[in-house]
XYZ file of C-alpha atoms in Angstrom:
325
model
C 91.952 -10.709 219.658
C 92.732 -12.368 222.904
C 93.967 -9.489 224.731
C 91.137 -7.195 224.112
C 88.504 -9.699 225.174
C 90.551 -9.883 228.630
C 90.759 -6.033 228.085
C 87.116 -5.272 227.549
C 85.760 -7.466 230.063
C 82.734 -7.256 232.309
C 84.087 -5.335 234.771
C 85.622 -2.524 232.948
C 82.800 -1.490 230.691
C 80.835 -2.012 233.784
C 83.220 0.462 235.484
C 83.415 3.116 231.979
C 79.400 3.257 231.657
C 79.631 4.315 234.702
C 82.576 6.741 234.708
C 80.532 8.322 232.178
C 77.064 8.600 233.916
C 79.058 10.750 236.547
C 80.316 12.960 234.343
C 77.179 13.704 232.302
C 75.994 13.945 236.245
C 78.103 16.398 236.798
C 78.711 18.758 233.702
C 74.490 18.538 233.774
C 74.694 19.845 237.897
C 77.367 22.415 236.820
C 75.845 23.318 234.233
C 72.732 23.631 236.503
C 74.054 26.086 239.304
C 76.543 27.791 236.624
C 74.492 31.009 238.515
C 75.719 30.351 241.410
C 78.681 29.019 241.602
C 79.573 32.264 238.747
C 80.563 34.792 241.112
C 83.223 31.697 243.290
C 85.301 30.958 240.175
C 85.566 34.529 239.384
C 85.933 35.230 243.426
C 88.861 31.789 243.533
C 90.564 33.819 240.835
C 90.588 37.408 241.628
C 92.406 35.844 245.104
C 94.787 33.656 242.982
C 95.894 37.352 241.531
C 95.598 39.307 244.426
C 97.497 37.359 247.066
C 101.227 38.738 245.878
C 99.657 42.177 247.498
C 98.815 39.639 251.165
C 101.717 38.809 251.639
C 103.054 42.383 251.060
C 101.054 44.024 252.804
C 101.604 40.531 255.894
C 105.591 41.874 255.575
C 105.002 45.901 255.813
C 102.814 45.746 258.856
C 103.848 42.498 260.396
C 100.566 40.967 261.097
C 100.534 36.864 261.881
C 96.355 36.202 260.758
C 95.856 37.251 257.264
C 93.365 39.487 257.797
C 94.049 42.476 257.741
C 96.196 42.250 254.875
C 93.131 40.517 252.200
C 91.046 43.852 253.242
C 94.388 45.916 252.671
C 95.566 44.796 249.457
C 91.149 44.830 248.223
C 90.872 48.166 249.881
C 94.571 48.874 247.056
C 93.534 47.469 243.713
C 89.721 49.222 244.152
C 91.145 51.906 245.363
C 93.594 52.401 242.190
C 91.124 51.816 239.421
C 88.623 53.801 241.204
C 91.102 56.250 240.988
C 91.911 55.144 237.889
C 87.912 55.766 236.404
C 88.188 59.307 238.296
C 90.651 60.799 236.177
C 89.548 59.318 232.853
C 85.829 58.565 232.604
C 85.293 62.530 232.397
C 88.100 62.584 228.596
C 86.362 59.372 227.719
C 82.615 59.876 228.086
C 83.519 63.803 226.273
C 84.751 61.944 223.453
C 81.846 59.117 223.704
C 79.935 62.148 223.244
C 82.569 64.401 220.634
C 82.586 60.899 218.388
C 78.194 60.596 218.930
C 77.844 64.044 217.643
C 79.881 63.488 214.510
C 77.334 60.217 213.707
C 74.242 61.744 214.298
C 75.448 64.526 212.045
C 76.128 62.196 209.008
C 72.921 60.735 209.823
C 71.537 64.158 209.567
C 72.451 64.996 206.423
C 74.580 67.327 208.134
C 77.987 66.858 207.118
C 78.228 64.034 204.219
C 78.774 60.839 203.435
C 80.511 58.990 200.240
C 79.019 55.611 199.595
C 82.065 53.495 200.418
C 81.839 54.472 204.137
C 77.929 53.789 204.037
C 78.249 49.796 204.867
C 80.931 50.872 207.608
C 77.901 53.641 209.896
C 75.515 50.843 209.110
C 77.853 48.386 210.995
C 78.740 51.510 213.347
C 76.076 52.206 214.676
C 74.914 47.991 214.729
C 76.590 47.311 216.976
C 79.193 50.235 218.297
C 77.456 53.220 218.658
C 78.403 56.201 221.185
C 75.498 57.237 222.214
C 74.338 53.812 223.206
C 78.302 52.803 225.081
C 77.617 56.816 226.696
C 74.779 56.212 227.566
C 75.825 52.401 229.161
C 78.387 54.096 230.976
C 76.711 56.540 232.916
C 74.082 53.604 235.229
C 77.494 52.503 236.666
C 77.324 56.158 237.943
C 76.494 56.426 242.695
C 74.184 59.789 241.484
C 72.271 58.395 238.581
C 71.679 55.194 240.724
C 70.254 56.682 243.271
C 69.009 58.965 241.551
C 66.278 56.961 240.216
C 64.606 55.709 243.829
C 62.221 54.144 243.748
C 62.250 53.706 240.507
C 64.978 51.298 239.927
C 63.796 49.530 242.862
C 60.417 49.028 241.480
C 61.671 48.135 237.659
C 65.122 47.595 238.115
C 65.082 44.057 240.084
C 67.698 42.381 237.773
C 70.424 45.338 238.675
C 69.168 44.832 242.897
C 69.651 40.925 241.649
C 74.206 41.595 240.023
C 74.618 43.753 242.258
C 74.181 41.060 244.784
C 75.481 39.720 243.245
C 78.966 41.019 242.550
C 78.909 41.495 246.097
C 78.237 37.370 246.844
C 81.604 37.672 244.572
C 83.350 40.098 247.494
C 83.485 38.500 249.638
C 83.709 34.930 248.630
C 87.393 36.821 247.659
C 87.490 38.001 251.173
C 86.615 33.860 252.670
C 89.588 32.448 249.891
C 91.858 35.035 251.492
C 91.722 34.697 254.971
C 92.133 31.168 254.272
C 93.963 31.091 251.360
C 96.715 29.130 252.855
C 93.986 26.304 254.770
C 92.565 26.809 251.400
C 95.581 25.575 249.086
C 96.983 22.783 251.821
C 93.841 21.164 251.772
C 93.172 20.701 247.708
C 95.949 17.799 248.162
C 93.272 15.997 249.595
C 91.140 15.686 246.038
C 93.815 13.110 244.742
C 93.467 9.472 246.406
C 96.584 9.046 248.861
C 97.345 5.638 246.830
C 99.145 9.096 243.882
C 98.862 12.054 246.610
C 102.862 12.723 247.135
C 103.221 12.651 243.217
C 99.769 14.540 242.124
C 100.478 17.763 245.108
C 104.629 17.636 243.302
C 103.387 18.745 240.116
C 100.710 20.454 240.842
C 102.977 22.407 243.103
C 105.852 22.620 240.165
C 103.198 23.524 237.825
C 101.745 26.715 240.057
C 104.947 27.747 240.736
C 105.279 28.070 237.258
C 102.780 29.574 236.435
C 102.330 32.610 239.339
C 106.177 33.191 237.725
C 104.542 33.509 234.556
C 101.611 35.702 235.130
C 103.565 38.419 237.398
C 106.293 38.077 234.320
C 103.813 38.584 231.734
C 101.805 41.298 233.832
C 104.129 43.952 233.998
C 105.376 43.616 230.849
C 101.154 43.785 229.952
C 101.807 47.008 231.760
C 104.701 48.278 229.936
C 103.118 48.018 227.551
C 99.527 49.896 228.688
C 101.469 52.019 229.895
C 102.740 52.808 226.184
C 99.895 52.489 223.933
C 98.211 55.324 226.280
C 100.825 57.788 225.819
C 101.520 56.148 222.559
C 97.820 56.967 221.159
C 98.091 60.686 223.677
C 100.076 61.903 220.990
C 98.854 60.887 217.851
C 95.584 62.478 219.110
C 93.229 59.111 219.040
C 89.607 59.499 220.496
C 89.340 57.302 223.683
C 93.367 56.948 223.523
C 93.274 55.145 227.357
C 90.499 53.296 227.213
C 92.343 51.458 223.876
C 95.437 52.113 225.624
C 94.026 49.483 228.152
C 92.287 47.129 226.628
C 95.599 45.978 224.550
C 97.473 45.958 227.385
C 94.870 43.358 229.010
C 95.011 41.548 226.019
C 98.720 41.463 225.818
C 98.356 38.747 228.971
C 97.497 36.646 225.557
C 100.236 36.637 222.413
C 98.717 37.759 220.010
C 95.435 39.251 220.685
C 96.448 42.908 221.706
C 96.397 42.821 217.493
C 92.913 41.975 217.781
C 92.438 45.547 218.351
C 93.262 46.757 215.380
C 89.980 46.813 214.765
C 88.142 48.760 217.158
C 91.508 51.376 216.715
C 89.781 51.488 212.367
C 86.518 51.599 213.938
C 87.390 55.379 215.796
C 89.406 56.456 213.320
C 86.864 55.961 210.837
C 83.624 58.458 213.093
C 86.646 60.482 213.635
C 87.262 60.970 210.046
C 84.047 61.907 208.898
C 83.779 64.275 210.916
C 86.654 66.550 208.820
C 89.910 67.174 211.165
C 91.490 64.074 209.706
C 92.145 61.875 207.394
C 91.114 58.096 208.042
C 94.471 56.617 206.461
C 96.823 59.456 208.337
C 94.307 58.643 211.645
C 94.911 55.000 211.218
C 98.253 55.248 210.321
C 99.603 56.227 213.077
C 97.725 53.975 214.449
C 99.471 51.594 213.184
C 103.309 53.693 213.517
C 102.741 53.781 217.344
C 101.922 49.062 217.494
C 104.998 49.425 214.981
C 106.825 50.860 217.289
C 105.883 49.946 220.787
C 105.860 46.284 219.524
C 109.303 45.521 219.053
C 110.664 47.162 222.417
C 107.898 44.797 223.695
C 108.733 42.158 222.257
C 112.517 42.013 222.453
C 113.969 44.687 225.007
C 110.993 44.353 228.262
C 109.846 41.139 227.100
C 113.081 39.441 227.255
C 114.691 41.639 230.844
C 111.194 40.863 233.204
C 110.099 37.093 231.628
C 114.721 35.993 231.437
C 114.356 37.202 235.032
C 111.237 35.438 236.248
C 111.728 32.501 235.378
C 114.997 32.398 236.013
C 116.402 32.661 232.248
C 118.952 34.151 229.897
C 117.762 37.066 228.455
C 119.177 36.038 225.180
C 117.661 33.047 225.711
C 113.674 33.967 225.424
C 115.370 36.617 223.040
C 116.320 33.340 220.701
C 113.293 32.110 221.326
C 111.027 35.262 219.880
C 113.069 35.311 217.580
C 111.820 31.285 216.346
C 107.948 31.787 217.017
C 108.360 34.782 215.051
């Protein structure tokens, strides 16, 4: 009791109350400014991911500063994404139209529908309607936006605000990339001088480990993305490329790639309504792709790439994976 009384004195209680008050005020302020802060935090994450590309550009063009290298990194990544969209968007739109036509034929009674699929059809129409997805993707076409003319300016103010938000994010990314070293050095000033050296060393160790992990995991995810895209395309799964890309992106988070089995099952269910292929056959082939690609990524690609990135022997990585499984 005496120790508790000595510890919880008036001074400590007041410091605790003031600290809680400040924390609540900060939370309320962040919540109030979330719409303004979101582009900035997104830009910080994008700049963090683009930082290795900027360094590679600096070495290639032998630039002392960072302005040209930062702009080149943004142009390179944007160009790659644009090329991917240009190459695969027509096939994606065509496959969405095919799935939409199948649903419309079922709704109009042109194709018979068994009772067990009726509830599935209602769920698909509410949450996974291919026609609505196609219309959403069509809105991103520049020529469609231009053709709307004054209607876009007069009736779609929210679209303009979103465009300005993305433009602000791009501006944030450019300036953060250019001043990335200064921002990193200035980050240590957040810590009190008494604890600065220890805190900065810990931050550097965490940052180095995160850099190696994300780069290694990103390489593994890219290999998985390529494998799933090829596998889904070989079995003739509709929307094979988007599903393969989605699996690869979710591969960055362990075991989250299996969530894609749900949309794949929905796609197989819609496609099976046309009578071209049975649901069991197409969905079984899709699961077979997981059975083939997943072990290759887990037991061959991951030990080699992550072992090199984290400085561990591939056998140790494989042993860790075996223990988790």
